mmCIF file of C-alpha atoms in Angstrom:
data_model
loop_
_atom_site.group_PDB
_atom_site.id
_atom_site.type_symbol
_atom_site.label_atom_id
_atom_site.label_comp_id
_atom_site.label_asym_id
_atom_site.label_seq_id
_atom_site.Cartn_x
_atom_site.Cartn_y
_atom_site.Cartn_z
ATOM 1 C CA MET K 1022 -0.116 -0.001 0.161
ATOM 2 C CA HIS K 1023 2.681 2.490 0.895
ATOM 3 C CA GLU K 1024 4.237 1.979 -2.495
ATOM 4 C CA LEU K 1025 1.248 2.386 -4.201
ATOM 5 C CA MET K 1026 0.689 5.849 -2.297
ATOM 6 C CA ASP K 1027 4.085 6.795 -3.131
ATOM 7 C CA ARG K 1028 3.957 5.852 -6.693
ATOM 8 C CA GLN K 1029 0.235 7.391 -7.726
ATOM 9 C CA GLU K 1030 -1.267 10.361 -6.592
ATOM 10 C CA SER K 1031 -4.719 9.099 -7.400
ATOM 11 C CA PHE K 1032 -4.336 6.266 -5.114
ATOM 12 C CA ARG K 1033 -2.830 8.212 -2.211
ATOM 13 C CA ASP K 1034 -6.496 10.996 -2.638
ATOM 14 C CA MET K 1035 -8.417 7.838 -1.750
ATOM 15 C CA CYS K 1036 -6.506 7.069 0.912
ATOM 16 C CA GLU K 1037 -6.662 10.599 2.090
ATOM 17 C CA GLU K 1038 -10.623 10.660 1.494
ATOM 18 C CA LEU K 1039 -10.999 7.738 3.393
ATOM 19 C CA LEU K 1040 -9.229 9.148 6.118
ATOM 20 C CA GLU K 1041 -11.420 12.547 6.350
ATOM 21 C CA ALA K 1042 -14.443 10.319 6.024
ATOM 22 C CA GLU K 1043 -13.641 8.168 8.857
ATOM 23 C CA GLY K 1044 -12.950 11.533 10.988
ATOM 24 C CA ALA K 1045 -16.007 13.099 10.191
ATOM 25 C CA LEU K 1046 -17.903 9.783 11.007
ATOM 26 C CA SER K 1047 -16.198 9.824 14.133
ATOM 27 C CA THR K 1048 -17.432 13.492 15.286
ATOM 28 C CA VAL K 1049 -20.888 12.546 13.679
ATOM 29 C CA ASP K 1050 -22.610 12.791 17.514
ATOM 30 C CA THR K 1051 -21.359 16.725 17.550
ATOM 31 C CA GLU K 1052 -23.808 17.450 14.979
ATOM 32 C CA PRO K 1053 -27.732 17.974 16.340
ATOM 33 C CA PRO K 1054 -29.787 15.620 17.087
ATOM 34 C CA GLU K 1055 -32.114 15.623 14.179
ATOM 35 C CA LEU K 1056 -29.172 15.280 11.339
ATOM 36 C CA ARG K 1057 -27.400 12.788 12.957
ATOM 37 C CA GLU K 1058 -28.424 9.728 11.718
ATOM 38 C CA ALA K 1059 -28.679 11.363 8.247
ATOM 39 C CA ARG K 1060 -25.121 12.696 8.601
ATOM 40 C CA ARG K 1061 -23.834 9.083 9.873
ATOM 41 C CA ALA K 1062 -25.483 7.005 6.977
ATOM 42 C CA GLU K 1063 -23.657 9.665 4.797
ATOM 43 C CA TRP K 1064 -20.654 9.181 5.897
ATOM 44 C CA GLN K 1065 -20.442 5.717 6.380
ATOM 45 C CA GLU K 1066 -21.835 5.327 2.525
ATOM 46 C CA CYS K 1067 -18.692 7.583 1.645
ATOM 47 C CA ILE K 1068 -16.596 5.066 3.669
ATOM 48 C CA ASP K 1069 -17.589 1.575 2.231
ATOM 49 C CA ARG K 1070 -17.731 3.660 -1.412
ATOM 50 C CA SER K 1071 -13.926 4.479 -0.702
ATOM 51 C CA LEU K 1072 -12.944 1.093 0.611
ATOM 52 C CA ALA K 1073 -14.569 -0.508 -2.772
ATOM 53 C CA GLU K 1074 -12.676 1.620 -4.585
ATOM 54 C CA LEU K 1075 -9.350 0.962 -2.656
ATOM 55 C CA GLU K 1076 -9.955 -2.327 -3.097
ATOM 56 C CA GLU K 1077 -10.443 -2.378 -6.937
ATOM 57 C CA GLU K 1078 -7.058 -0.298 -6.751
ATOM 58 C CA LEU K 1079 -5.256 -2.959 -5.244
ATOM 59 C CA ARG K 1080 -6.393 -5.917 -6.679
ATOM 60 C CA LYS K 1081 -5.170 -4.545 -10.282
ATOM 61 C CA TYR K 1082 -1.705 -4.044 -8.525
ATOM 62 C CA SER K 1083 -1.566 -6.834 -6.141
ATOM 63 C CA GLY K 1084 -2.105 -10.548 -7.874
ATOM 64 C CA TYR K 1085 -2.264 -12.416 -4.725
ATOM 65 C CA LEU K 1086 -4.873 -10.369 -2.999
ATOM 66 C CA THR K 1087 -7.992 -12.659 -2.583
ATOM 67 C CA SER K 1088 -10.035 -10.661 -0.370
ATOM 68 C CA TRP K 1089 -10.504 -7.848 1.325
ATOM 69 C CA PRO K 1090 -11.227 -7.427 5.240
ATOM 70 C CA ARG K 1091 -13.262 -5.198 6.292
ATOM 71 C CA GLN K 1092 -16.962 -5.459 8.631
ATOM 72 C CA ARG K 1093 -19.855 -4.607 6.461
ATOM 73 C CA ASP K 1094 -23.195 -4.293 9.093
ATOM 74 C CA GLY K 1095 -21.388 -5.660 12.004
ATOM 75 C CA GLN K 1096 -19.952 -8.599 10.550
ATOM 76 C CA PRO K 1097 -16.231 -9.198 9.439
#
């Protein structure tokens, strides 16, 4: 992963977007109560999309990569 980050600006950007979304999700409880769940869903969707993009990119460059460990809906 670090090698891709060093070589590809687009991959680095994807990683940064994921970090930003995770940071925003971690602060969602500071939102007004009536907005929290909507914001939580938005940020989680962004995180899921970012993870899928990263997984696709890693598969392009890592022939040995067969699965990407990540949690969905509380499942490992």
